[in-house]
Coordinates of C-alpha atoms in Angstrom, one line a residue:
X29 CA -9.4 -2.9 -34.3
X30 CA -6.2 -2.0 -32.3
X31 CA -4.9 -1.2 -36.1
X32 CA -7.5 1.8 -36.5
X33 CA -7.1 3.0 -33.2
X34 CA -3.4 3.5 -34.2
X35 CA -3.8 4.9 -37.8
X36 CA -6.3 7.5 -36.1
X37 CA -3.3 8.7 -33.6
X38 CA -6.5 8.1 -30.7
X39 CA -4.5 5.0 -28.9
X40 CA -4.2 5.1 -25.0
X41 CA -2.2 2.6 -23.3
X42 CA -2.3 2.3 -19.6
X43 CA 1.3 0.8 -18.2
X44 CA -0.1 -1.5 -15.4
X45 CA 3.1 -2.3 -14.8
X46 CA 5.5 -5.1 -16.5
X47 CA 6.4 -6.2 -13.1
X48 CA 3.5 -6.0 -11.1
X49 CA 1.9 -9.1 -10.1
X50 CA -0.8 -7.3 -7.7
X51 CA -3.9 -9.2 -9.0
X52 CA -6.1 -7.3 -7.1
X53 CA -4.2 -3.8 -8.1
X54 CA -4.4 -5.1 -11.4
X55 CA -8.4 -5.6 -11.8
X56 CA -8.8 -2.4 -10.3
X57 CA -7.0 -0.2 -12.8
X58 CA -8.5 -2.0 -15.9
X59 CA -12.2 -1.7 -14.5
X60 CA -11.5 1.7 -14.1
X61 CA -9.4 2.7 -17.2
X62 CA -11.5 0.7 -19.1
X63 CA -14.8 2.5 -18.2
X64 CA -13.0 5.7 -18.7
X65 CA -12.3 5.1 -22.6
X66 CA -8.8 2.8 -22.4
X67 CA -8.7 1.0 -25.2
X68 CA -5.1 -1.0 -24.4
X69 CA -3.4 -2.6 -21.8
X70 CA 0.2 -3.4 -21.0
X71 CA 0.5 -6.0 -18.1
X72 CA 2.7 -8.2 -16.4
X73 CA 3.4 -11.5 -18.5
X74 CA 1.6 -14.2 -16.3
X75 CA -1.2 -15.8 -16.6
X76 CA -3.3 -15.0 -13.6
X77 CA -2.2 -11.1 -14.4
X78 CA -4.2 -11.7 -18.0
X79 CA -6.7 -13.3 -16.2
X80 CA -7.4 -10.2 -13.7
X81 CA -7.4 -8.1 -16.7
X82 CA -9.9 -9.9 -18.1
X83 CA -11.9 -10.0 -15.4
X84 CA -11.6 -6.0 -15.2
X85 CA -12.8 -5.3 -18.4
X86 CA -15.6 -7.9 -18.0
X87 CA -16.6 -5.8 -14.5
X88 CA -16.2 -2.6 -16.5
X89 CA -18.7 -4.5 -19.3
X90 CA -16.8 -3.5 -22.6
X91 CA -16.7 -5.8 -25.1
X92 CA -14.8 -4.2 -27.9
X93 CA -12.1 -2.0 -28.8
X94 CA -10.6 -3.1 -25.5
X95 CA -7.1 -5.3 -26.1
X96 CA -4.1 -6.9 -23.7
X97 CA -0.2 -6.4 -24.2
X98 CA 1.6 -8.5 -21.9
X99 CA 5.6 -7.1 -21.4
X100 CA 8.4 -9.2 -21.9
X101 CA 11.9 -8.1 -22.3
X102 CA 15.9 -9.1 -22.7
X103 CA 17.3 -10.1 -18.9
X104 CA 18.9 -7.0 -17.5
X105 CA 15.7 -4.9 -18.7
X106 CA 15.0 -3.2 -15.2
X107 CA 11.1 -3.1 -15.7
X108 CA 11.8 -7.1 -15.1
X109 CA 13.3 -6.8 -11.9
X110 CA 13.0 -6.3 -8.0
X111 CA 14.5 -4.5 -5.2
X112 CA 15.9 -6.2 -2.3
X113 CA 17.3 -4.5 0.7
X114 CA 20.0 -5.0 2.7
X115 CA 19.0 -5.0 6.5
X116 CA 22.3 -5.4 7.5
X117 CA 23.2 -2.1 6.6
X118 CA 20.1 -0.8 6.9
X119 CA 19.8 2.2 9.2
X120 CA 15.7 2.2 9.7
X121 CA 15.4 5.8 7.7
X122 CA 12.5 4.7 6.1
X123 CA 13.1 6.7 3.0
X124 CA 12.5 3.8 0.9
X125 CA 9.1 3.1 2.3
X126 CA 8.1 6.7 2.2
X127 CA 9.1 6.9 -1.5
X128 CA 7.5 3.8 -3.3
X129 CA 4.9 4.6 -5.7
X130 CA 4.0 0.9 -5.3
X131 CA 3.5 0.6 -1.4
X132 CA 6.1 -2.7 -1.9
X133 CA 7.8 -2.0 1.1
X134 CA 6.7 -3.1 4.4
X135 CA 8.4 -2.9 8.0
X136 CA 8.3 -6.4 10.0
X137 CA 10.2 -5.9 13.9
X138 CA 12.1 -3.3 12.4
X139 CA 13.2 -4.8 9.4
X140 CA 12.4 -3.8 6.0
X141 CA 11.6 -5.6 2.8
X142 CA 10.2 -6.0 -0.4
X143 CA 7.2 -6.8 -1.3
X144 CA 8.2 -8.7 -4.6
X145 CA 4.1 -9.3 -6.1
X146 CA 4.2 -5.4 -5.7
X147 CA 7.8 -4.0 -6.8
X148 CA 8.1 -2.5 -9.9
X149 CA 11.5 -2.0 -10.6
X150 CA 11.1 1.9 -10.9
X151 CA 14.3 2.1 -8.2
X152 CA 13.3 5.2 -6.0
X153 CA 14.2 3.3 -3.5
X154 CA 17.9 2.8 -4.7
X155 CA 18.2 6.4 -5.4
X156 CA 17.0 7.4 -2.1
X157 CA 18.8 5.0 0.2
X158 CA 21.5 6.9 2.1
X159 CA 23.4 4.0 3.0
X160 CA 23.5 2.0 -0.2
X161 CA 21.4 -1.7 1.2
X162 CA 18.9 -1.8 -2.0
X163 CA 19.2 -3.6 -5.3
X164 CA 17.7 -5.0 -8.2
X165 CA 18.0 -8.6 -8.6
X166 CA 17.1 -9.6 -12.0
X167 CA 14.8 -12.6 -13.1
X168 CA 15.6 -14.9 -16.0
X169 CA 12.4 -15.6 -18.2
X170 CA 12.3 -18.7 -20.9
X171 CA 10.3 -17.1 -23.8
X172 CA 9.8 -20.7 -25.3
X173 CA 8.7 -22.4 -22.0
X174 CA 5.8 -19.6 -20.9
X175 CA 4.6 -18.1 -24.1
X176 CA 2.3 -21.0 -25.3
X177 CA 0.8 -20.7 -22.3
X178 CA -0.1 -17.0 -22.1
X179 CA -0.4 -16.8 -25.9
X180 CA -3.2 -19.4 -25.4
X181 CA -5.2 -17.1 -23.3
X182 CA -5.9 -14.7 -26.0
X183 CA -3.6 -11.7 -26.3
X184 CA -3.8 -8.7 -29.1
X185 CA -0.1 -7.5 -28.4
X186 CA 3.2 -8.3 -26.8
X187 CA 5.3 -6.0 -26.4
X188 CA 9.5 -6.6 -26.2
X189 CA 11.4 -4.4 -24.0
X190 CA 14.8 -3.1 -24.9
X191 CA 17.4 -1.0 -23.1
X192 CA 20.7 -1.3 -24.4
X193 CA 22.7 -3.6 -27.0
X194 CA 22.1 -6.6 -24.7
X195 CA 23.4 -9.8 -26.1
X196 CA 19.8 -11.6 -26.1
X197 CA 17.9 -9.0 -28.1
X198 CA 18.0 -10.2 -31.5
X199 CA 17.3 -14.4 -30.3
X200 CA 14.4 -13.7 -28.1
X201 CA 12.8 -10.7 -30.6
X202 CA 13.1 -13.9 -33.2
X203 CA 11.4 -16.4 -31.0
X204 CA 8.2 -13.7 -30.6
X205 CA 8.2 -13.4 -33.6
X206 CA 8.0 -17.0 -34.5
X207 CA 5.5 -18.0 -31.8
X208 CA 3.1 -14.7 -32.3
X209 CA 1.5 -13.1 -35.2
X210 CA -0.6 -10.4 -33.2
X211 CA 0.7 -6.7 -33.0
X212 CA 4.3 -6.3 -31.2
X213 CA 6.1 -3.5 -29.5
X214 CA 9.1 -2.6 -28.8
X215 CA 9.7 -0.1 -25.6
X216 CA 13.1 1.1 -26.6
X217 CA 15.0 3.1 -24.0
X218 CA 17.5 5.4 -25.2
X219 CA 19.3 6.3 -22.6
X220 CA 22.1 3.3 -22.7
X221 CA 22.7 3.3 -26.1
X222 CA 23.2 5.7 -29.2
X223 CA 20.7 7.0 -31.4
X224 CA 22.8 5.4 -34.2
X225 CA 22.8 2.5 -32.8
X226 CA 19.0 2.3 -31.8
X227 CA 18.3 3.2 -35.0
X228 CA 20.2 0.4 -36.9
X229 CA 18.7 -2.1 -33.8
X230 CA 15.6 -0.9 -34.9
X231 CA 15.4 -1.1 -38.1
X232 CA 17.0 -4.5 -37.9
X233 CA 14.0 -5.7 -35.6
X234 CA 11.3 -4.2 -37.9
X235 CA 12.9 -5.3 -41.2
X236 CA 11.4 -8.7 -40.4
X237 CA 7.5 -8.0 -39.9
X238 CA 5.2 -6.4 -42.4
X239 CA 4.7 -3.0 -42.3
X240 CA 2.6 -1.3 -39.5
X241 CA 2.8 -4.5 -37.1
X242 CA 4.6 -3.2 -34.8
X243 CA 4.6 -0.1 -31.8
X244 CA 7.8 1.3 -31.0
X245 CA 7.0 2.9 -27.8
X246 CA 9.4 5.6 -27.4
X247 CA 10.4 5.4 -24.1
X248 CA 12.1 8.7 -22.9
X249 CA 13.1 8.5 -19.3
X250 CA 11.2 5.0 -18.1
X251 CA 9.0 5.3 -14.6
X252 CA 9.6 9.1 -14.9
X253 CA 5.5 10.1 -14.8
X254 CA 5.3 10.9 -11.5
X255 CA 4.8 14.7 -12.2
X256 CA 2.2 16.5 -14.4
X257 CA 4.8 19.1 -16.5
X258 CA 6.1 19.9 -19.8
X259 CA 9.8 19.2 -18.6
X260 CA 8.8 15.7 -17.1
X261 CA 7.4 14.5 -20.1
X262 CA 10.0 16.7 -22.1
X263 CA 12.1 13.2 -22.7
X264 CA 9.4 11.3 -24.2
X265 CA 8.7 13.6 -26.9
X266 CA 12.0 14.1 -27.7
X267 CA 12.6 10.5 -28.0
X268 CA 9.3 10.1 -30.2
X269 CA 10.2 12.4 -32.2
X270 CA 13.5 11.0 -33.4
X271 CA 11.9 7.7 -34.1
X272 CA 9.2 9.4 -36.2
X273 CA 11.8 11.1 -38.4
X274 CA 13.1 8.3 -39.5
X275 CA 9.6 7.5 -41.3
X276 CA 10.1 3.9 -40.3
X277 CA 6.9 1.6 -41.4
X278 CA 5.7 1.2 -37.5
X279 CA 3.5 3.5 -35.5
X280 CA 5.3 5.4 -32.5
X281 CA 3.5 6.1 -29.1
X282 CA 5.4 8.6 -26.2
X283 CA 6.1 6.8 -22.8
X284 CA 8.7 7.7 -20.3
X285 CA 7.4 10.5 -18.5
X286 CA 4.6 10.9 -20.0
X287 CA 1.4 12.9 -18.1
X288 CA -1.7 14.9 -19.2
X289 CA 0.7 17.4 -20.9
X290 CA 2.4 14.8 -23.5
X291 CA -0.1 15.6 -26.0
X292 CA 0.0 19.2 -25.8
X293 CA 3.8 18.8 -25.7
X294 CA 4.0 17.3 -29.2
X295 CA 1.3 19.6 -30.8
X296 CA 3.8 22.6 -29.5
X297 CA 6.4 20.9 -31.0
X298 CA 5.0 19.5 -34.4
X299 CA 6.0 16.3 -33.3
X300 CA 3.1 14.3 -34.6
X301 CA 2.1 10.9 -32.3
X302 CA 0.3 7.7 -33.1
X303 CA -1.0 7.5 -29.0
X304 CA 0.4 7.8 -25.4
X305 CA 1.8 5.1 -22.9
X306 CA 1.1 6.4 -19.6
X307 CA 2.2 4.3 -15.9
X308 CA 3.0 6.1 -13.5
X309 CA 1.0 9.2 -13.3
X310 CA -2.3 7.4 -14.4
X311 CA -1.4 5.3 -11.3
X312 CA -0.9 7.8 -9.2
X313 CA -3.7 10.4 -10.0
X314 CA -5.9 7.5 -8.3
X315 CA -3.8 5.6 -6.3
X316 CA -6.1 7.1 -3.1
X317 CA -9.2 5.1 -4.3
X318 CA -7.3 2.2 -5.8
X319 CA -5.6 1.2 -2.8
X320 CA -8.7 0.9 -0.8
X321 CA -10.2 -2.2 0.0
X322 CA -14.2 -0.8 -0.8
X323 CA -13.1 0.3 -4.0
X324 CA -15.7 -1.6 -5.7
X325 CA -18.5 -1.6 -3.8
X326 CA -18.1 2.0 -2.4
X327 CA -20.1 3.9 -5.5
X328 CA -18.9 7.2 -4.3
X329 CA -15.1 6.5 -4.3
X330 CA -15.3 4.6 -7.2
X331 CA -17.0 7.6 -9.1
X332 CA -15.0 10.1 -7.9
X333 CA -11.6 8.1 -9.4
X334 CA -13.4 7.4 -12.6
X335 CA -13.8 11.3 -13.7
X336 CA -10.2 11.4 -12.5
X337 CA -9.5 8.8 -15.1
X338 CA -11.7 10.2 -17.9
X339 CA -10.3 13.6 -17.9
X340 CA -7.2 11.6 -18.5
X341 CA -8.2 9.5 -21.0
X342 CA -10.2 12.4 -22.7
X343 CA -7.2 14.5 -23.7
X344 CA -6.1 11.7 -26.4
X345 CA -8.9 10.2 -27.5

């Protein structure tokens, strides 16, 4: 049960991505994750997303102890939207393309653009851009109209994002709560909004379910894991920690940074964590095998990124 794995501080979350639609991408990491000990996974809120996780921990051939999260969030939630660059201004660089943990930008007759199935939202791209030609364009998601649908598919978790006082919070937190009586999270991102007021949004949010339903996964510095350090994973703790002193009735999991040193991190710092979110660095430690097209059938290179994976896993469960 996803309950016990929490109440033993052993839960390990891989972040697929709340905006990655890559099917095959997708499949991929959950065969693998899955095979190396992952017991939970946080994907993009579509069906045929669910469906490739499925299908990966059916390839992987788990059958328990293995559950879905699917990510949904208020509308200006940057995990819910894409880059799009402006070729007009666009001076050919290629920074962008160079930078993208996601390989979501592609060159066509000298023109670059986004590959929306792929993007993630993480917005290297807009910090590297000398000329200013990338955004996020948001996307608007009706709760009531696609919920149903995926609920019906069997899910164990959904978790809510939330990165500032948005004016949407509270209406679409009710309406998940309404339509779902499985474990919810909330990814909280403190870096737009005060620990006073997170607190009292918080609270607010969990005052409404019964005690130990719901993950706040503290989320220090989001789509910051790209390193494997104490000060890149620094945020995380710190933000975990806070939560935790409050002794709120909800478990509290580390993302935002987070690496193979989180863990470590927190025991240093007495800071005492229910389980561990990690995205981008799990991604990236075996993004060489994922990415190629033998992945599967090639037992070697599938082997080599599953002990990659299990050391990872290893260290929190």
């Amino acid at each position: 049960m996803l309950n016990d794995i929490l109440k033993n501080k052993k839960c390990f979350k891989l972040i697929c991505g709340a905006g990655n639609e890559d099917i095959i991408e997708v499949e991929k990491l959950v065969t693998l994750y899955s095979l190396a000990g992952c017991q939970l996974f946080d994907i993009c809120a579509k069906e045929n997303i669910i469906d490739a996780a499925k299908k990966g921990i059916e390839r992987a051939g788990i059958k328990d102890d293995r559950y879905i999260c699917i990510s949904v969030g208020s509308e200006s939630d940057q995990h819910f939207c894409k880059a799009k660059i402006n070729n007009s201004n666009c001076t050919l660089c290629g920074n962008c393309k160079n930078i993208c943990p996601q390989n979501a930008i592609d060159n066509f007759n000298n023109n670059f653009s986004v590959n929306s199935i792929k993007c993630i939202g993480c917005k290297k791209c807009i910090d590297i851009c000398p000329k200013n030609c990338i955004n996020l364009i948001q996307s608007k998601t009706d709760l009531k109209e696609i919920l149903p649908k995926l609920i019906n598919k069997g899910l164990d978790c959904i978790e809510f994002h939330v990165e500032g006082n948005e004016n949407d919070i509270e209406e679409r937190w009710k309406i998940i709560n309404n339509m779902f009586d499985g474990f919810l999270s909330i990814s909280i991102n403190r870096s737009k909004i005060g620990d006073n007021d997170i607190f009292e949004l918080i609270k607010k949010m969990i005052d409404i379910r019964k005690p130990y339903t719901t993950i706040i996964q503290a989320d220090g510095i989001p789509m910051s894991g790209g390193k494997d350090d104490f000060n890149s994973t620094l945020q995380a703790i710190s933000t975990a920690d806070l939560f935790l002193s409050k002794n709120l009735k909800a478990y509290v999991i580390s993302s935002g940074g987070t690496n193979s040193k989180t863990l470590e991190l927190a025991k240093l710092c007495n800071v005492d964590i229910d389980g561990v979110a990690i995205g981008s660095f799990a991604r990236k430690i075996v993004k060489d095998y994922t990415s190629r097209d033998d992945f599967f059938e090639n037992k070697e290179i599938f082997e080599k990124a599953l002990n990659i994976a299990k050391k990872l896993v290893e260290i929190y469960i």
